[in-house]
C-alpha cells in the first residue's frame, strides 16, 4: 500500500495495497524471514502439490474456475486440518466456499470435512477444513472459485480478489485457493486447462507461463498472481524472465511502461545482488476511481481506471515501490517492523530510480518532499509503532504512517552513517547485510538492525531508534542527500477532512461531521453514504490538492463536493536545491 500516484481520485483503501501487503501480507502468507520459493525441482522424497486450474467462460465472460488440487499422502489424522483459506484479507472478501462447496477425496473415496473458523486476528479470519477421519494416500480437493462481483461503487483495496475482465480472469491465490499447511516444503506443479475458454486464450502465473514447476511451501501458490484469457503481453514474444500481462486495453503506453519496469528491475536486481530470476507484472482495469498496486512473490499487480489519465511518471513511482518489496524485509510483527519494509521501499524506489537514470534531480526532489509532507502532516505522527499497528486496519492515517516515518528515519540513518564514514559507507551497507541474513535464514529483526547501525554510528543508534519507535518527531540532519540539497523549515497545514475519516476504512458512513468545519461547509452531513473520496496518501503529499467526496443521502442521487481538507499549521522540514549546485552535484 501504498503510493499509487497514477489517478486523481484514488480511494483511501488502496493505500493498503502497498503497506501491509508487500509487508503485512508477506507475514500473513509466508511468515517473516521465511524463504519464499525457488523454481526448481526437489528430491524424489519431497511431497507434491499438483494444482490444475480450469477457467470456464459462458457468453464470453468467465463464470468460474474449476480448481483441482492433489496433495501427496499428507497422512492427516481425524480432526486434522486439510486446507485453510482466509475469509477476508484487509477488507477484500475471499471465495469462502461455504457449506459443502469444497469436496475432498482420497484412496478410500469421499473424505467428509467439517468447517471451523478460527478466532479473528488483526490480519483476518482463517477458515479450516478438517478431516472427519484419517486420510489414506493422496488427498484431492475439488472446488469452484467464483470471481468477485465489482462495480463503480466497490470499495477499493489490495488487488487480491479474483475478477473477471475482458473475457478473462485475474487475481491472487490468496483469495481463492484453499491450501494445506504452510510448514511443509513441496514440489509444486501448476497446469491450466483452457478448453472452456475462447480460442487463442493463454495463461500466466507469477512464476511463469503455462505449465510451471516450483519448490517451496504452499504459500508459493497463495502468494502469487494468476491470469488467463485473451492475454496481451510485453514483450510480445514468449517471455522468459520478465513479462507484463493485461486483458483490457490500458489508457497508457504499455511498451513504455514495460521498458521502464524491465530497466528498473535489472538495476534493482543488480543492486540487491539477486540472480535476476523471473518477474511478472499484471495489469487490472478497475471499474471505480482507484489505481494502486500490490506486491507479491516475484510479481505485482497494479490497477488503472478510465476516470483519470495515467502517466508514466506516476506509474514509475508506484512500480518502483512495489518492486523494492521483493528484497528488504525484517523479521518480527508487522506493527513493529512496517517502518522498515515500507520506509525502505519508499527510500530505494526513489534512490534507485534516480541512480538508474529513470528520474531527474527535479523529480527526485519532488518525490522526497512528497514523503516529507506525508510524514509531517500525519495527525497520528505521535503514535508509537505499537499503537499505530493496533489501529492499522481501522484508520487510514495509521496505515500510511510507516511509509513517511520509515522513510524519514532511514534518511536520517543514511546521513549519519555517511557523515561518520566520510562518505565511504551508507544505509546501503546495512540493508544489504540484513538481506544477506534473510537469505541465510539467520535472525534479521530489529535487534540485528540496531547492532549494524550501532557499529556504524555508535550508541546513539539505539536512542534515535527508540525515539522514532515511540513516535517522537524526527529531526533531519542538514547533510541528508549531500551538498546538492539543503534542509529548510516549512510550515505544513495538517490534514483535516472535517469528518471521521476512519469511516472510509469501515462502513463508509459519514459521522462526526464537524459543525462549521470544511466538510460541513462543503455540504457533507452525518449519515451520508460515501461512495468515494480522494486518497489520503495524495492529500498528505500535496498541500494544494482538493478533496473530492462522492456520496448519497437518504437513498437519493449521487452528489459530489470538492474542498480543501486542511486545518491548523504545524512546523516541519522540506528539501530545496542548495544555491549554486548543478545536476552534476546531485549524486545520491
Short mmCIF file of N, CA, C and O in Angstrom, two decimals, residues 197-314:
data_model
loop_
_atom_site.label_atom_id
_atom_site.label_comp_id
_atom_site.label_asym_id
_atom_site.label_seq_id
_atom_site.Cartn_x
_atom_site.Cartn_y
_atom_site.Cartn_z
N UNK A 197 -12.32 -22.00 -22.55
CA UNK A 197 -12.09 -20.58 -22.82
C UNK A 197 -12.11 -20.34 -24.33
O UNK A 197 -12.07 -21.28 -25.12
N UNK A 198 -12.15 -19.08 -24.71
CA UNK A 198 -12.16 -18.71 -26.12
C UNK A 198 -10.88 -19.19 -26.80
O UNK A 198 -9.81 -19.23 -26.17
N UNK A 199 -10.95 -19.55 -28.08
CA UNK A 199 -9.74 -19.95 -28.81
C UNK A 199 -8.68 -18.86 -28.74
O UNK A 199 -8.99 -17.67 -28.78
N UNK A 200 -7.44 -19.28 -28.61
CA UNK A 200 -6.34 -18.32 -28.54
C UNK A 200 -6.03 -17.85 -27.14
O UNK A 200 -5.11 -17.04 -26.95
N UNK A 201 -6.78 -18.32 -26.14
CA UNK A 201 -6.52 -17.91 -24.75
C UNK A 201 -5.19 -18.49 -24.27
O UNK A 201 -4.75 -19.55 -24.73
N UNK A 202 -4.59 -17.80 -23.34
CA UNK A 202 -3.35 -18.27 -22.72
C UNK A 202 -3.44 -18.00 -21.23
O UNK A 202 -4.37 -17.36 -20.75
N UNK A 203 -2.45 -18.49 -20.49
CA UNK A 203 -2.48 -18.36 -19.03
C UNK A 203 -1.09 -18.02 -18.52
O UNK A 203 -0.08 -18.42 -19.11
N UNK A 204 -1.06 -17.28 -17.42
CA UNK A 204 0.21 -16.89 -16.81
C UNK A 204 0.09 -16.93 -15.30
O UNK A 204 -0.99 -16.71 -14.73
N UNK A 205 1.20 -17.19 -14.66
CA UNK A 205 1.34 -17.24 -13.20
C UNK A 205 2.52 -16.35 -12.84
O UNK A 205 3.36 -16.04 -13.69
N UNK A 206 2.61 -15.94 -11.61
CA UNK A 206 3.74 -15.12 -11.18
C UNK A 206 5.07 -15.79 -11.48
O UNK A 206 6.09 -15.11 -11.67
N UNK A 207 5.08 -17.12 -11.55
CA UNK A 207 6.33 -17.84 -11.76
C UNK A 207 6.54 -18.30 -13.19
O UNK A 207 7.52 -18.99 -13.47
N UNK A 208 5.62 -17.95 -14.10
CA UNK A 208 5.84 -18.33 -15.47
C UNK A 208 4.57 -18.54 -16.26
O UNK A 208 3.47 -18.50 -15.72
N UNK A 209 4.73 -18.80 -17.55
CA UNK A 209 3.60 -19.02 -18.45
C UNK A 209 3.26 -20.51 -18.54
O UNK A 209 4.14 -21.37 -18.46
N UNK A 210 1.96 -20.79 -18.70
CA UNK A 210 1.54 -22.16 -18.93
C UNK A 210 1.86 -23.08 -17.76
O UNK A 210 1.73 -22.70 -16.60
N UNK A 211 2.27 -24.30 -18.06
CA UNK A 211 2.62 -25.27 -17.03
C UNK A 211 3.96 -24.89 -16.40
O UNK A 211 4.94 -24.66 -17.10
N UNK A 212 3.99 -24.82 -15.07
CA UNK A 212 5.18 -24.38 -14.36
C UNK A 212 5.40 -25.28 -13.15
O UNK A 212 4.44 -25.71 -12.50
N UNK A 213 6.65 -25.53 -12.83
CA UNK A 213 7.00 -26.28 -11.62
C UNK A 213 7.76 -25.36 -10.67
O UNK A 213 8.49 -24.46 -11.10
N UNK A 214 7.56 -25.58 -9.37
CA UNK A 214 8.23 -24.78 -8.36
C UNK A 214 8.51 -25.65 -7.14
O UNK A 214 8.12 -26.82 -7.11
N UNK A 215 9.17 -25.09 -6.15
CA UNK A 215 9.56 -25.84 -4.96
C UNK A 215 9.45 -24.90 -3.77
O UNK A 215 10.01 -23.81 -3.77
N UNK A 216 8.66 -25.29 -2.76
CA UNK A 216 8.52 -24.45 -1.59
C UNK A 216 7.26 -24.79 -0.82
O UNK A 216 6.60 -25.79 -1.10
N UNK A 217 6.88 -23.95 0.14
CA UNK A 217 5.66 -24.19 0.92
C UNK A 217 4.42 -23.85 0.11
O UNK A 217 4.50 -23.35 -1.02
N UNK A 218 3.26 -24.11 0.69
CA UNK A 218 2.00 -23.86 -0.01
C UNK A 218 1.82 -22.38 -0.35
O UNK A 218 1.07 -22.04 -1.27
N UNK A 219 2.51 -21.49 0.38
CA UNK A 219 2.39 -20.06 0.10
C UNK A 219 2.92 -19.70 -1.28
O UNK A 219 2.66 -18.60 -1.78
N UNK A 220 3.68 -20.61 -1.92
CA UNK A 220 4.07 -20.38 -3.31
C UNK A 220 2.82 -20.20 -4.16
O UNK A 220 2.78 -19.40 -5.09
N UNK A 221 1.77 -20.94 -3.84
CA UNK A 221 0.53 -20.85 -4.61
C UNK A 221 -0.37 -19.72 -4.15
O UNK A 221 -1.04 -19.08 -4.97
N UNK A 222 -0.40 -19.43 -2.85
CA UNK A 222 -1.28 -18.37 -2.37
C UNK A 222 -0.70 -16.98 -2.58
O UNK A 222 -1.43 -16.04 -2.89
N UNK A 223 0.60 -16.83 -2.45
CA UNK A 223 1.21 -15.51 -2.52
C UNK A 223 1.65 -15.12 -3.90
O UNK A 223 2.69 -14.47 -4.07
N UNK A 224 0.87 -15.48 -4.91
CA UNK A 224 1.21 -15.21 -6.30
C UNK A 224 -0.05 -14.87 -7.10
O UNK A 224 -1.16 -15.11 -6.66
N UNK A 225 0.17 -14.33 -8.30
CA UNK A 225 -0.94 -13.90 -9.16
C UNK A 225 -1.17 -14.90 -10.30
O UNK A 225 -0.24 -15.57 -10.78
N UNK A 226 -2.43 -14.92 -10.74
CA UNK A 226 -2.86 -15.80 -11.84
C UNK A 226 -3.65 -14.97 -12.84
O UNK A 226 -4.41 -14.07 -12.46
N UNK A 227 -3.51 -15.30 -14.11
CA UNK A 227 -4.30 -14.63 -15.16
C UNK A 227 -4.50 -15.60 -16.32
O UNK A 227 -3.59 -16.38 -16.65
N UNK A 228 -5.66 -15.53 -16.92
CA UNK A 228 -5.95 -16.38 -18.09
C UNK A 228 -6.97 -15.69 -18.96
O UNK A 228 -7.79 -14.89 -18.49
N UNK A 229 -6.94 -16.01 -20.25
CA UNK A 229 -7.86 -15.41 -21.20
C UNK A 229 -7.13 -14.88 -22.41
O UNK A 229 -6.01 -15.30 -22.71
N UNK A 230 -7.72 -13.91 -23.11
CA UNK A 230 -7.05 -13.31 -24.28
C UNK A 230 -5.97 -12.32 -23.83
O UNK A 230 -6.07 -11.10 -24.04
N UNK A 231 -4.93 -12.87 -23.19
CA UNK A 231 -3.89 -12.02 -22.59
C UNK A 231 -3.05 -11.32 -23.65
O UNK A 231 -2.64 -11.93 -24.64
N UNK A 232 -2.80 -10.02 -23.40
CA UNK A 232 -1.78 -9.31 -24.14
C UNK A 232 -0.54 -9.26 -23.25
O UNK A 232 -0.65 -9.36 -22.03
N UNK A 233 0.62 -9.09 -23.88
CA UNK A 233 1.82 -9.15 -23.06
C UNK A 233 2.93 -8.26 -23.61
O UNK A 233 2.94 -7.89 -24.78
N UNK A 234 3.82 -7.92 -22.70
CA UNK A 234 5.09 -7.28 -23.07
C UNK A 234 6.20 -8.12 -22.44
O UNK A 234 6.13 -8.42 -21.25
N UNK A 235 7.20 -8.50 -23.23
CA UNK A 235 7.30 -8.35 -24.69
C UNK A 235 6.34 -9.31 -25.39
O UNK A 235 5.85 -10.25 -24.78
N UNK A 236 6.08 -9.05 -26.66
CA UNK A 236 5.08 -9.84 -27.37
C UNK A 236 5.50 -11.29 -27.52
O UNK A 236 4.66 -12.19 -27.48
N UNK A 237 6.80 -11.54 -27.70
CA UNK A 237 7.23 -12.92 -27.83
C UNK A 237 7.13 -13.63 -26.49
O UNK A 237 7.02 -13.00 -25.45
N UNK A 238 7.16 -14.95 -26.52
CA UNK A 238 7.05 -15.74 -25.31
C UNK A 238 8.12 -15.30 -24.33
O UNK A 238 9.32 -15.35 -24.61
N UNK A 239 7.73 -14.83 -23.14
CA UNK A 239 8.72 -14.28 -22.21
C UNK A 239 9.49 -15.37 -21.48
O UNK A 239 9.06 -16.52 -21.41
N UNK A 240 10.63 -14.99 -20.94
CA UNK A 240 11.40 -15.92 -20.12
C UNK A 240 11.47 -15.39 -18.70
O UNK A 240 10.74 -15.84 -17.82
N UNK A 241 12.31 -14.39 -18.45
CA UNK A 241 12.49 -13.90 -17.09
C UNK A 241 11.53 -12.76 -16.74
O UNK A 241 11.06 -12.68 -15.61
N UNK A 242 11.24 -11.87 -17.67
CA UNK A 242 10.39 -10.72 -17.37
C UNK A 242 9.20 -10.69 -18.33
O UNK A 242 9.34 -10.94 -19.53
N UNK A 243 8.03 -10.38 -17.79
CA UNK A 243 6.85 -10.24 -18.65
C UNK A 243 5.80 -9.39 -17.95
O UNK A 243 5.77 -9.32 -16.72
N UNK A 244 4.95 -8.76 -18.73
CA UNK A 244 3.85 -7.95 -18.23
C UNK A 244 2.60 -8.37 -19.00
O UNK A 244 2.64 -8.58 -20.22
N UNK A 245 1.45 -8.49 -18.30
CA UNK A 245 0.23 -9.02 -18.88
C UNK A 245 -0.95 -8.09 -18.60
O UNK A 245 -1.02 -7.47 -17.55
N UNK A 246 -1.92 -8.06 -19.55
CA UNK A 246 -3.15 -7.31 -19.32
C UNK A 246 -4.24 -7.89 -20.21
O UNK A 246 -3.99 -8.60 -21.18
N UNK A 247 -5.49 -7.61 -19.84
CA UNK A 247 -6.66 -8.08 -20.59
C UNK A 247 -7.35 -6.94 -21.33
O UNK A 247 -7.48 -6.97 -22.54
N UNK A 248 -7.82 -5.91 -20.59
CA UNK A 248 -8.40 -4.73 -21.23
C UNK A 248 -7.28 -3.89 -21.83
O UNK A 248 -6.11 -4.02 -21.47
N UNK A 249 -7.63 -3.02 -22.76
CA UNK A 249 -6.64 -2.13 -23.37
C UNK A 249 -6.41 -0.92 -22.48
O UNK A 249 -7.32 -0.12 -22.28
N UNK A 250 -5.20 -0.76 -21.90
CA UNK A 250 -4.95 0.34 -20.97
C UNK A 250 -4.95 1.69 -21.66
O UNK A 250 -4.80 1.80 -22.89
N UNK A 251 -5.09 2.76 -20.85
CA UNK A 251 -5.07 4.12 -21.37
C UNK A 251 -3.67 4.73 -21.26
O UNK A 251 -3.52 5.94 -21.10
N UNK A 252 -2.65 3.88 -21.34
CA UNK A 252 -1.26 4.34 -21.31
C UNK A 252 -0.43 3.46 -22.23
O UNK A 252 -0.89 2.41 -22.71
N UNK A 253 0.76 3.88 -22.49
CA UNK A 253 1.66 3.19 -23.42
C UNK A 253 2.27 1.98 -22.71
O UNK A 253 3.17 2.11 -21.88
N UNK A 254 1.78 0.79 -23.02
CA UNK A 254 2.26 -0.41 -22.34
C UNK A 254 3.72 -0.72 -22.67
O UNK A 254 4.46 -1.24 -21.83
N UNK A 255 4.16 -0.40 -23.87
CA UNK A 255 5.55 -0.63 -24.22
C UNK A 255 6.48 0.23 -23.37
O UNK A 255 7.51 -0.23 -22.87
N UNK A 256 6.09 1.51 -23.20
CA UNK A 256 6.92 2.41 -22.39
C UNK A 256 6.96 1.96 -20.94
O UNK A 256 8.02 1.96 -20.30
N UNK A 257 5.81 1.53 -20.41
CA UNK A 257 5.77 1.05 -19.03
C UNK A 257 6.60 -0.22 -18.90
O UNK A 257 7.39 -0.38 -17.97
N UNK A 258 6.43 -1.15 -19.85
CA UNK A 258 7.18 -2.40 -19.80
C UNK A 258 8.68 -2.17 -19.86
O UNK A 258 9.45 -2.78 -19.11
N UNK A 259 9.12 -1.28 -20.75
CA UNK A 259 10.55 -0.99 -20.86
C UNK A 259 11.09 -0.37 -19.58
O UNK A 259 12.19 -0.69 -19.12
N UNK A 260 10.29 0.52 -18.98
CA UNK A 260 10.72 1.16 -17.73
C UNK A 260 10.85 0.13 -16.61
O UNK A 260 11.85 0.11 -15.88
N UNK A 261 9.85 -0.73 -16.46
CA UNK A 261 9.89 -1.74 -15.41
C UNK A 261 11.06 -2.69 -15.63
O UNK A 261 11.78 -3.06 -14.71
N UNK A 262 11.24 -3.10 -16.86
CA UNK A 262 12.32 -4.04 -17.17
C UNK A 262 13.67 -3.43 -16.84
O UNK A 262 14.54 -4.08 -16.23
N UNK A 263 13.87 -2.16 -17.19
CA UNK A 263 15.13 -1.47 -16.88
C UNK A 263 15.32 -1.36 -15.37
O UNK A 263 16.41 -1.62 -14.84
N UNK A 264 14.26 -0.97 -14.68
CA UNK A 264 14.34 -0.79 -13.24
C UNK A 264 14.58 -2.12 -12.53
O UNK A 264 15.38 -2.20 -11.59
N UNK A 265 13.92 -3.17 -13.00
CA UNK A 265 14.10 -4.47 -12.37
C UNK A 265 15.54 -4.96 -12.52
O UNK A 265 16.14 -5.49 -11.59
N UNK A 266 16.11 -4.76 -13.69
CA UNK A 266 17.50 -5.16 -13.91
C UNK A 266 18.43 -4.39 -12.97
O UNK A 266 19.35 -4.97 -12.37
N UNK A 267 18.19 -3.08 -12.84
CA UNK A 267 19.04 -2.27 -11.97
C UNK A 267 18.89 -2.69 -10.51
O UNK A 267 19.87 -2.85 -9.79
N UNK A 268 17.64 -2.86 -10.07
CA UNK A 268 17.40 -3.22 -8.68
C UNK A 268 17.94 -4.61 -8.37
O UNK A 268 18.50 -4.85 -7.29
N UNK A 269 17.77 -5.55 -9.29
CA UNK A 269 18.28 -6.90 -9.07
C UNK A 269 19.79 -6.88 -8.87
O UNK A 269 20.33 -7.57 -8.00
N UNK A 270 20.47 -6.08 -9.67
CA UNK A 270 21.92 -5.96 -9.52
C UNK A 270 22.28 -5.34 -8.17
O UNK A 270 23.17 -5.83 -7.47
N UNK A 271 21.56 -4.29 -7.79
CA UNK A 271 21.87 -3.63 -6.52
C UNK A 271 21.64 -4.57 -5.34
O UNK A 271 22.46 -4.64 -4.42
N UNK A 272 20.53 -5.31 -5.37
CA UNK A 272 20.20 -6.20 -4.26
C UNK A 272 20.83 -7.58 -4.41
O UNK A 272 20.48 -8.50 -3.69
N UNK A 273 21.77 -7.72 -5.36
CA UNK A 273 22.55 -8.94 -5.53
C UNK A 273 21.66 -10.15 -5.76
O UNK A 273 21.84 -11.21 -5.18
N UNK A 274 20.68 -9.95 -6.60
CA UNK A 274 19.74 -11.01 -6.95
C UNK A 274 20.28 -11.75 -8.17
O UNK A 274 21.16 -11.27 -8.88
N UNK A 275 19.70 -12.92 -8.44
CA UNK A 275 20.14 -13.72 -9.58
C UNK A 275 19.35 -13.41 -10.85
O UNK A 275 19.43 -14.16 -11.82
N UNK A 276 18.56 -12.32 -10.81
CA UNK A 276 17.76 -11.93 -11.97
C UNK A 276 16.78 -13.05 -12.36
O UNK A 276 16.60 -13.38 -13.52
N UNK A 277 16.14 -13.65 -11.35
CA UNK A 277 15.13 -14.66 -11.63
C UNK A 277 13.92 -14.04 -12.29
O UNK A 277 13.88 -12.85 -12.58
N UNK A 278 12.90 -14.83 -12.51
CA UNK A 278 11.73 -14.36 -13.24
C UNK A 278 10.98 -13.30 -12.44
O UNK A 278 11.01 -13.26 -11.21
N UNK A 279 10.29 -12.45 -13.18
CA UNK A 279 9.48 -11.40 -12.57
C UNK A 279 8.30 -11.12 -13.48
O UNK A 279 8.46 -11.01 -14.70
N UNK A 280 7.10 -11.02 -12.88
CA UNK A 280 5.89 -10.83 -13.66
C UNK A 280 5.09 -9.64 -13.14
O UNK A 280 4.99 -9.42 -11.93
N UNK A 281 4.51 -8.88 -14.06
CA UNK A 281 3.67 -7.73 -13.73
C UNK A 281 2.30 -7.96 -14.36
O UNK A 281 2.20 -8.32 -15.55
N UNK A 282 1.25 -7.77 -13.57
CA UNK A 282 -0.12 -7.95 -14.05
C UNK A 282 -0.85 -6.62 -13.93
O UNK A 282 -0.72 -5.91 -12.93
N UNK A 283 -1.62 -6.27 -14.97
CA UNK A 283 -2.35 -5.01 -15.01
C UNK A 283 -3.84 -5.30 -14.97
O UNK A 283 -4.33 -6.18 -15.68
N UNK A 284 -4.56 -4.57 -14.14
CA UNK A 284 -6.00 -4.77 -13.99
C UNK A 284 -6.72 -3.44 -14.20
O UNK A 284 -6.28 -2.39 -13.69
N UNK A 285 -7.83 -3.48 -14.92
CA UNK A 285 -8.67 -2.29 -15.07
C UNK A 285 -9.74 -2.29 -13.98
O UNK A 285 -10.47 -3.27 -13.83
N UNK A 286 -9.82 -1.21 -13.22
CA UNK A 286 -10.82 -1.08 -12.16
C UNK A 286 -12.05 -0.34 -12.68
O UNK A 286 -11.91 0.65 -13.41
N UNK A 287 -13.24 -0.76 -12.28
CA UNK A 287 -14.45 -0.05 -12.69
C UNK A 287 -14.75 1.15 -11.79
O UNK A 287 -15.77 1.81 -11.96
N UNK A 288 -13.89 1.41 -10.82
CA UNK A 288 -14.09 2.51 -9.86
C UNK A 288 -12.86 3.42 -9.87
O UNK A 288 -11.85 3.12 -10.49
N UNK A 289 -12.96 4.53 -9.16
CA UNK A 289 -11.91 5.54 -9.16
C UNK A 289 -10.76 5.11 -8.25
O UNK A 289 -10.64 5.57 -7.12
N UNK A 290 -9.93 4.23 -8.74
CA UNK A 290 -8.82 3.75 -7.94
C UNK A 290 -7.76 3.14 -8.84
O UNK A 290 -8.07 2.59 -9.90
N UNK A 291 -6.53 3.26 -8.39
CA UNK A 291 -5.42 2.60 -9.07
C UNK A 291 -4.71 1.72 -8.07
O UNK A 291 -5.25 0.76 -7.57
N UNK A 292 -3.51 2.10 -7.71
CA UNK A 292 -2.79 1.39 -6.67
C UNK A 292 -2.11 0.14 -7.18
O UNK A 292 -2.29 -0.29 -8.32
N UNK A 293 -1.32 -0.45 -6.32
CA UNK A 293 -0.59 -1.66 -6.68
C UNK A 293 -0.36 -2.53 -5.46
O UNK A 293 -0.38 -2.05 -4.33
N UNK A 294 -0.16 -3.81 -5.69
CA UNK A 294 0.05 -4.76 -4.60
C UNK A 294 1.13 -5.74 -5.01
O UNK A 294 1.01 -6.41 -6.04
N UNK A 295 2.17 -5.83 -4.20
CA UNK A 295 3.28 -6.73 -4.50
C UNK A 295 3.04 -8.10 -3.89
O UNK A 295 2.50 -8.22 -2.79
N UNK A 296 3.45 -9.11 -4.61
CA UNK A 296 3.51 -10.47 -4.08
C UNK A 296 4.85 -11.07 -4.50
O UNK A 296 5.74 -10.37 -4.99
N UNK A 297 5.00 -12.37 -4.32
CA UNK A 297 6.28 -13.01 -4.60
C UNK A 297 6.67 -12.85 -6.07
O UNK A 297 5.94 -13.28 -6.96
N UNK A 298 7.79 -12.22 -6.31
CA UNK A 298 8.34 -12.05 -7.64
C UNK A 298 7.33 -11.48 -8.64
O UNK A 298 7.40 -11.77 -9.85
N UNK A 299 6.41 -10.67 -8.16
CA UNK A 299 5.40 -10.14 -9.06
C UNK A 299 4.64 -9.03 -8.37
O UNK A 299 4.71 -8.88 -7.15
N UNK A 300 3.93 -8.25 -9.14
CA UNK A 300 2.94 -7.35 -8.56
C UNK A 300 1.85 -7.09 -9.58
O UNK A 300 2.01 -7.34 -10.78
N UNK A 301 0.74 -6.59 -9.06
CA UNK A 301 -0.37 -6.19 -9.91
C UNK A 301 -0.65 -4.72 -9.63
O UNK A 301 -0.61 -4.29 -8.49
N UNK A 302 -0.92 -3.96 -10.69
CA UNK A 302 -1.34 -2.58 -10.48
C UNK A 302 -2.61 -2.32 -11.27
O UNK A 302 -2.90 -2.98 -12.27
N UNK A 303 -3.39 -1.37 -10.77
CA UNK A 303 -4.67 -1.06 -11.37
C UNK A 303 -4.69 0.32 -12.00
O UNK A 303 -3.88 1.19 -11.67
N UNK A 304 -5.62 0.51 -12.91
CA UNK A 304 -5.86 1.81 -13.52
C UNK A 304 -7.36 1.92 -13.75
O UNK A 304 -8.11 0.95 -13.57
N UNK A 305 -7.82 3.11 -14.13
CA UNK A 305 -9.23 3.29 -14.45
C UNK A 305 -9.37 4.34 -15.53
O UNK A 305 -8.39 5.01 -15.89
N UNK A 306 -10.55 4.47 -16.05
CA UNK A 306 -10.80 5.43 -17.13
C UNK A 306 -11.31 6.77 -16.62
O UNK A 306 -11.71 7.62 -17.42
N UNK A 307 -11.33 6.99 -15.30
CA UNK A 307 -11.82 8.24 -14.75
C UNK A 307 -10.75 9.33 -14.77
O UNK A 307 -11.06 10.51 -14.67
N UNK A 308 -9.48 8.93 -14.83
CA UNK A 308 -8.39 9.90 -14.81
C UNK A 308 -7.24 9.36 -15.64
O UNK A 308 -7.05 8.14 -15.74
N UNK A 309 -6.44 10.24 -16.27
CA UNK A 309 -5.31 9.78 -17.07
C UNK A 309 -4.24 9.14 -16.20
O UNK A 309 -4.10 9.44 -15.02
N UNK A 310 -3.50 8.24 -16.80
CA UNK A 310 -2.42 7.54 -16.11
C UNK A 310 -1.11 7.93 -16.76
O UNK A 310 -0.91 7.69 -17.96
N UNK A 311 -0.19 8.52 -16.00
CA UNK A 311 1.07 8.98 -16.57
C UNK A 311 2.19 7.99 -16.27
O UNK A 311 2.18 7.30 -15.24
N UNK A 312 3.17 7.92 -17.17
CA UNK A 312 4.32 7.05 -16.97
C UNK A 312 5.10 7.47 -15.73
O UNK A 312 5.59 6.62 -14.96
N UNK A 313 5.19 8.76 -15.48
CA UNK A 313 5.94 9.25 -14.32
C UNK A 313 5.32 8.76 -13.02
O UNK A 313 6.02 8.28 -12.11
N UNK A 314 4.00 8.87 -12.93
CA UNK A 314 3.33 8.41 -11.71
C UNK A 314 3.40 6.90 -11.56
O UNK A 314 3.58 6.37 -10.47
#
